[in-house]
Amino acid sequence: MLHDPAQLDLMFQALADPARRQMVERLSRGPASVSQLAEPLAMSLSAVVQHLNVLEASGLVSTEKLGRVRTCRIEPKALRAAEHWINERRLAWERRLDRLGDFLAETKDENRGKPS
Amino acid sequence: MLHDPAQLDLMFQALADPARRQMVERLSRGPASVSQLAEPLAMSLSAVVQHLNVLEASGLVSTEKLGRVRTCRIEPKALRAAEHWINERRLAWERRLDRLGDFLAETKDENRGKPS
DNA sequence: GCAATACTGAAGTAATCACTTAACTATTTT
DNA sequence: AAAATAGTTAAGTGATTACTTCAGTATTGC
């Protein structure tokens, strides 16, 4: 379910915006309210709420409203899913290079002592 | 330079599209030509070239043209940069939770034997 | 109760996106 | 030299984005 392409779309899309990454960065240091998230950003509160909704829809952030303040926190499970997708591709490539290296080494071995 | 926010924008943006992720996935299994990348995708070759240009601009993929065929390969260094950004944020959060756990445990310790 | 706080939602806009088709260039193959 | 292959480029279109402002709704402090 975490590898559902639509979910990955949403997560990577969410991370593609610098304002949203800044929000995630802030939340990685601990939970925050919407206004706290907005404070360092040069845009309206309304815009921040919209970004927050994107983050929440992506599963990267979860929020909980108590009284009039909405408290936001990071969802490490989702973060891990994105990380995992990238990692798998990188490893596939690197394993391939290893095998290629082995093959070349073997080929060289087989030619040991042979004249060119 | 790999942590330049503009570069991260480009990388996450590039990964946000399912067609482009499919192309990266294909390339993680080895280099391919443009037509080979296009083959499983339900869109014009032109569209694929445009996706490829996005991937190349993001640094995730590099290409080299020999004769009339352009050979594409994955750039693991860039992949690692995206992975790293996510990892840092997740770790910051998890370390924070650990410290919080320690703090709660200590607080409990200090109250050892005290009557409530 | 009244004002300040903390958001929320709708509507509008300019820019960017993911395509398409069609016309083109360069390289091989026959 | 002609035809097939591999890719490139430009222009156009409809959908989606990232905002804005403005008007609204709960909650909390005085």
Short mmCIF file of C-alpha atoms (C1' of nucleotides) in Angstrom, two decimals:
data_model
loop_
_atom_site.label_atom_id
_atom_site.label_comp_id
_atom_site.label_asym_id
_atom_site.label_seq_id
_atom_site.Cartn_x
_atom_site.Cartn_y
_atom_site.Cartn_z
CA MET A 1 0.00 0.00 0.00
CA LEU A 2 2.91 2.31 0.60
CA HIS A 3 4.27 1.40 -2.83
CA ASP A 4 1.12 2.36 -4.62
CA PRO A 5 2.31 4.61 -7.47
CA ALA A 6 -0.40 7.17 -6.78
CA GLN A 7 0.83 7.51 -3.22
CA LEU A 8 4.41 7.94 -4.44
CA ASP A 9 3.21 10.60 -6.89
CA LEU A 10 1.69 12.52 -4.03
CA MET A 11 4.75 12.19 -1.83
CA PHE A 12 7.32 13.22 -4.42
CA GLN A 13 5.02 15.96 -5.68
CA ALA A 14 4.71 17.20 -2.10
CA LEU A 15 8.49 17.22 -1.65
CA ALA A 16 9.06 19.01 -4.95
CA ASP A 17 8.14 22.41 -3.51
CA PRO A 18 10.75 24.30 -1.46
CA ALA A 19 8.15 25.81 0.87
CA ARG A 20 6.77 22.36 1.63
CA ARG A 21 10.24 20.93 2.17
CA GLN A 22 10.90 23.79 4.57
CA MET A 23 7.73 22.84 6.43
CA VAL A 24 8.81 19.21 6.62
CA GLU A 25 12.22 20.35 7.80
CA ARG A 26 10.62 22.40 10.55
CA LEU A 27 8.39 19.49 11.56
CA SER A 28 11.37 17.14 11.67
CA ARG A 29 12.48 19.19 14.67
CA GLY A 30 9.13 18.68 16.41
CA PRO A 31 5.39 19.29 16.06
CA ALA A 32 4.14 22.78 15.20
CA SER A 33 0.93 24.73 14.71
CA VAL A 34 -0.07 26.15 11.33
CA SER A 35 1.01 29.67 12.33
CA GLN A 36 4.36 28.40 13.55
CA LEU A 37 4.87 26.69 10.20
CA ALA A 38 3.86 29.88 8.40
CA GLU A 39 6.08 32.20 10.40
CA PRO A 40 9.35 31.82 8.40
CA LEU A 41 7.57 31.68 5.04
CA ALA A 42 7.03 34.74 2.87
CA MET A 43 3.44 33.99 1.93
CA SER A 44 -0.10 34.28 3.24
CA LEU A 45 -1.38 31.97 5.95
CA SER A 46 -3.91 30.78 3.44
CA ALA A 47 -1.17 29.61 1.09
CA VAL A 48 0.50 27.76 3.95
CA VAL A 49 -2.74 25.96 4.76
CA GLN A 50 -2.94 24.88 1.13
CA HIS A 51 0.60 23.54 1.22
CA LEU A 52 -0.20 21.80 4.47
CA ASN A 53 -3.18 20.11 2.86
CA VAL A 54 -0.92 18.83 0.09
CA LEU A 55 1.47 17.44 2.68
CA GLU A 56 -1.34 15.82 4.60
CA ALA A 57 -2.87 14.28 1.46
CA SER A 58 0.54 12.81 0.65
CA GLY A 59 0.65 11.13 4.05
CA LEU A 60 3.94 12.82 4.93
CA VAL A 61 2.34 14.92 7.65
CA SER A 62 -0.56 14.29 9.97
CA THR A 63 -2.49 16.92 11.87
CA GLU A 64 -4.80 17.06 14.83
CA LYS A 65 -7.00 19.94 15.84
CA LEU A 66 -7.46 20.83 19.49
CA GLY A 67 -9.53 23.90 20.19
CA ARG A 68 -8.56 26.43 17.56
CA VAL A 69 -5.01 25.23 16.91
CA ARG A 70 -4.06 22.55 14.44
CA THR A 71 -0.93 20.71 15.48
CA CYS A 72 1.13 19.12 12.71
CA ARG A 73 3.63 16.34 12.91
CA ILE A 74 5.77 14.39 10.51
CA GLU A 75 4.80 10.84 9.53
CA PRO A 76 8.10 8.92 9.39
CA LYS A 77 6.48 5.85 7.84
CA ALA A 78 5.62 7.78 4.68
CA LEU A 79 9.03 9.42 4.60
CA ARG A 80 10.51 5.94 4.77
CA ALA A 81 8.41 4.79 1.78
CA ALA A 82 9.81 7.54 -0.45
CA GLU A 83 13.30 6.83 0.81
CA HIS A 84 12.80 3.15 0.09
CA TRP A 85 11.72 3.65 -3.50
CA ILE A 86 14.85 5.66 -4.29
CA ASN A 87 17.07 3.26 -2.40
CA GLU A 88 15.77 0.23 -4.31
CA ARG A 89 16.55 1.84 -7.66
CA ARG A 90 19.98 2.98 -6.63
CA LEU A 91 20.83 -0.46 -5.23
CA ALA A 92 19.59 -2.22 -8.36
CA TRP A 93 21.95 -0.05 -10.39
CA GLU A 94 24.88 -0.52 -8.05
CA ARG A 95 24.42 -4.30 -7.87
CA ARG A 96 24.36 -4.32 -11.65
CA LEU A 97 27.66 -2.44 -11.78
CA ASP A 98 29.14 -4.93 -9.31
CA ARG A 99 28.10 -7.88 -11.45
CA LEU A 100 29.51 -6.12 -14.49
CA GLY A 101 32.78 -5.60 -12.62
CA ASP A 102 32.89 -9.29 -11.70
CA PHE A 103 32.22 -10.27 -15.29
CA LEU A 104 35.00 -8.06 -16.58
CA ALA A 105 37.38 -9.41 -13.95
CA GLU A 106 36.51 -13.00 -14.93
CA THR A 107 36.95 -12.27 -18.60
CA LYS A 108 40.37 -10.85 -17.84
CA ASP A 109 41.16 -14.01 -15.82
CA GLU A 110 40.21 -16.26 -18.70
CA ASN A 111 42.59 -14.36 -20.93
CA ARG A 112 45.44 -14.68 -18.43
CA GLY A 113 48.65 -15.34 -20.31
CA LYS A 114 46.95 -15.44 -23.70
CA PRO A 115 48.56 -13.33 -26.40
CA SER A 116 46.42 -10.55 -27.82
CA MET B 1 25.98 21.71 -4.48
CA LEU B 2 23.90 18.59 -4.21
CA HIS B 3 21.94 20.19 -1.36
CA ASP B 4 21.10 23.26 -3.34
CA PRO B 5 17.32 23.61 -2.90
CA ALA B 6 16.81 24.31 -6.61
CA GLN B 7 18.49 21.01 -7.45
CA LEU B 8 16.28 19.19 -4.93
CA ASP B 9 13.22 20.85 -6.48
CA LEU B 10 14.21 19.48 -9.86
CA MET B 11 14.89 15.99 -8.52
CA PHE B 12 11.70 15.60 -6.52
CA GLN B 13 9.70 17.21 -9.29
CA ALA B 14 11.23 14.73 -11.72
CA LEU B 15 10.33 11.80 -9.48
CA ALA B 16 6.77 13.05 -8.97
CA ASP B 17 5.63 11.76 -12.36
CA PRO B 18 4.81 8.05 -12.74
CA ALA B 19 6.08 7.89 -16.33
CA ARG B 20 9.40 9.38 -15.26
CA ARG B 21 9.65 7.01 -12.29
CA GLN B 22 9.01 4.13 -14.66
CA MET B 23 11.85 5.39 -16.84
CA VAL B 24 14.16 5.59 -13.82
CA GLU B 25 13.07 2.09 -12.85
CA ARG B 26 13.92 0.81 -16.31
CA LEU B 27 17.29 2.55 -16.22
CA SER B 28 18.07 1.09 -12.80
CA ARG B 29 18.22 -2.27 -14.62
CA GLY B 30 20.73 -0.92 -17.13
CA PRO B 31 21.26 1.74 -19.80
CA ALA B 32 18.68 2.16 -22.55
CA SER B 33 18.00 4.13 -25.71
CA VAL B 34 15.15 6.63 -25.96
CA SER B 35 12.99 4.20 -27.96
CA GLN B 36 13.61 1.44 -25.44
CA LEU B 37 12.48 3.78 -22.67
CA ALA B 38 9.43 4.73 -24.71
CA GLU B 39 8.39 1.19 -25.58
CA PRO B 40 6.33 0.34 -22.45
CA LEU B 41 4.85 3.84 -22.17
CA ALA B 42 1.49 4.77 -23.68
CA MET B 43 2.55 8.11 -25.13
CA SER B 44 4.29 9.60 -28.14
CA LEU B 45 8.05 9.38 -28.48
CA SER B 46 8.04 13.15 -28.35
CA ALA B 47 6.50 13.11 -24.89
CA VAL B 48 9.12 10.62 -23.75
CA VAL B 49 11.92 12.86 -24.99
CA GLN B 50 10.40 15.70 -23.00
CA HIS B 51 10.26 13.55 -19.84
CA LEU B 52 13.82 12.50 -20.49
CA ASN B 53 14.90 16.13 -20.69
CA VAL B 54 13.30 16.75 -17.29
CA LEU B 55 15.18 13.78 -15.86
CA GLU B 56 18.43 14.96 -17.37
CA ALA B 57 17.96 18.53 -16.10
CA SER B 58 17.39 17.12 -12.63
CA GLY B 59 20.71 15.30 -12.79
CA LEU B 60 19.07 11.93 -12.12
CA VAL B 61 19.86 10.66 -15.61
CA SER B 62 22.71 11.34 -17.99
CA THR B 63 22.73 10.66 -21.70
CA GLU B 64 25.25 10.29 -24.46
CA LYS B 65 24.59 10.29 -28.17
CA LEU B 66 26.44 7.96 -30.48
CA GLY B 67 25.41 8.00 -34.11
CA ARG B 68 21.64 8.33 -34.07
CA VAL B 69 20.97 6.65 -30.76
CA ARG B 70 20.95 8.41 -27.42
CA THR B 71 21.92 6.10 -24.58
CA CYS B 72 20.58 6.96 -21.14
CA ARG B 73 21.85 5.89 -17.77
CA ILE B 74 20.98 6.55 -14.15
CA GLU B 75 23.13 8.92 -12.09
CA PRO B 76 23.34 7.26 -8.65
CA LYS B 77 25.00 10.30 -7.07
CA ALA B 78 21.89 12.41 -7.65
CA LEU B 79 19.63 9.61 -6.49
CA ARG B 80 21.67 9.49 -3.31
CA ALA B 81 21.22 13.24 -2.74
CA ALA B 82 17.43 12.92 -2.74
CA GLU B 83 17.64 9.87 -0.53
CA HIS B 84 19.91 11.75 1.84
CA TRP B 85 17.58 14.71 2.24
CA ILE B 86 14.69 12.48 3.25
CA ASN B 87 16.87 10.38 5.50
CA GLU B 88 18.16 13.41 7.40
CA ARG B 89 14.64 14.60 8.18
CA ARG B 90 13.42 11.20 9.24
CA LEU B 91 16.46 10.69 11.48
CA ALA B 92 16.06 14.13 13.08
CA TRP B 93 12.49 13.18 13.98
CA GLU B 94 13.42 9.73 15.27
CA ARG B 95 16.30 11.06 17.36
CA ARG B 96 13.90 13.59 18.82
CA LEU B 97 11.49 10.82 19.78
CA ASP B 98 14.38 8.92 21.40
CA ARG B 99 15.40 11.93 23.49
CA LEU B 100 11.78 12.41 24.47
CA GLY B 101 11.62 8.76 25.53
CA ASP B 102 14.79 9.17 27.59
CA PHE B 103 13.40 12.28 29.22
CA LEU B 104 10.18 10.53 30.15
CA ALA B 105 12.13 7.56 31.51
CA GLU B 106 14.33 9.88 33.62
CA THR B 107 11.34 11.75 34.93
CA LYS B 108 9.86 8.45 35.95
CA ASP B 109 13.20 7.54 37.64
CA GLU B 110 13.23 10.75 39.64
CA ASN B 111 9.81 9.88 40.96
CA ARG B 112 10.91 6.38 41.95
CA GLY B 113 9.36 5.52 45.30
CA LYS B 114 7.72 8.90 45.70
CA PRO B 115 4.06 8.77 46.60
CA SER B 116 1.72 10.23 44.04
"C1'" DG C 1 -20.29 40.02 25.56
"C1'" DC C 2 -16.50 41.79 22.63
"C1'" DA C 3 -12.19 41.48 20.69
"C1'" DA C 4 -8.38 39.04 19.36
"C1'" DT C 5 -6.59 34.65 17.73
"C1'" DA C 6 -6.17 30.67 14.72
"C1'" DC C 7 -7.41 29.01 11.19
"C1'" DT C 8 -10.73 27.72 6.82
"C1'" DG C 9 -12.89 28.15 2.24
"C1'" DA C 10 -14.02 30.15 -2.16
"C1'" DA C 11 -12.95 32.55 -6.17
"C1'" DG C 12 -9.70 34.44 -9.29
"C1'" DT C 13 -5.25 34.59 -11.91
"C1'" DA C 14 -0.83 33.96 -14.06
"C1'" DA C 15 2.49 30.44 -14.79
"C1'" DT C 16 3.75 25.80 -15.51
"C1'" DC C 17 2.67 20.92 -16.93
"C1'" DA C 18 1.91 16.92 -19.65
"C1'" DC C 19 0.79 15.93 -23.35
"C1'" DT C 20 -0.45 16.18 -28.83
"C1'" DT C 21 0.58 16.67 -33.89
"C1'" DA C 22 3.39 17.81 -37.50
"C1'" DA C 23 7.46 19.04 -39.71
"C1'" DC C 24 12.37 18.36 -39.50
"C1'" DT C 25 17.52 16.50 -39.16
"C1'" DA C 26 20.86 13.13 -38.94
"C1'" DT C 27 22.33 8.35 -39.46
"C1'" DT C 28 22.06 3.65 -41.08
"C1'" DT C 29 20.50 0.03 -44.10
"C1'" DT C 30 19.48 -1.88 -48.48
"C1'" DA D 1 20.35 7.15 -53.87
"C1'" DA D 2 16.10 5.90 -51.53
"C1'" DA D 3 13.90 4.25 -47.56
"C1'" DA D 4 13.83 3.23 -42.92
"C1'" DT D 5 15.31 4.35 -38.28
"C1'" DA D 6 16.19 7.32 -34.18
"C1'" DG D 7 15.58 11.22 -32.32
"C1'" DT D 8 14.59 16.51 -32.10
"C1'" DT D 9 11.94 20.85 -32.19
"C1'" DA D 10 8.09 23.97 -32.24
"C1'" DA D 11 3.56 25.26 -31.53
"C1'" DG D 12 -0.74 24.52 -29.45
"C1'" DT D 13 -4.14 22.90 -25.77
"C1'" DG D 14 -6.44 21.75 -21.60
"C1'" DA D 15 -5.39 20.66 -16.78
"C1'" DT D 16 -3.03 21.63 -12.65
"C1'" DT D 17 -0.16 24.77 -9.51
"C1'" DA D 18 0.94 28.24 -6.46
"C1'" DC D 19 -0.33 31.75 -5.08
"C1'" DT D 20 -3.62 36.11 -3.89
"C1'" DT D 21 -7.54 38.50 -1.46
"C1'" DC D 22 -11.54 38.54 0.98
"C1'" DA D 23 -15.05 36.89 3.70
"C1'" DG D 24 -16.19 33.45 7.03
"C1'" DT D 25 -16.14 30.23 11.52
"C1'" DA D 26 -14.83 28.50 15.76
"C1'" DT D 27 -12.21 29.21 20.17
"C1'" DT D 28 -10.09 31.79 23.84
"C1'" DG D 29 -8.80 35.89 26.74
"C1'" DC D 30 -10.33 40.04 28.94
#
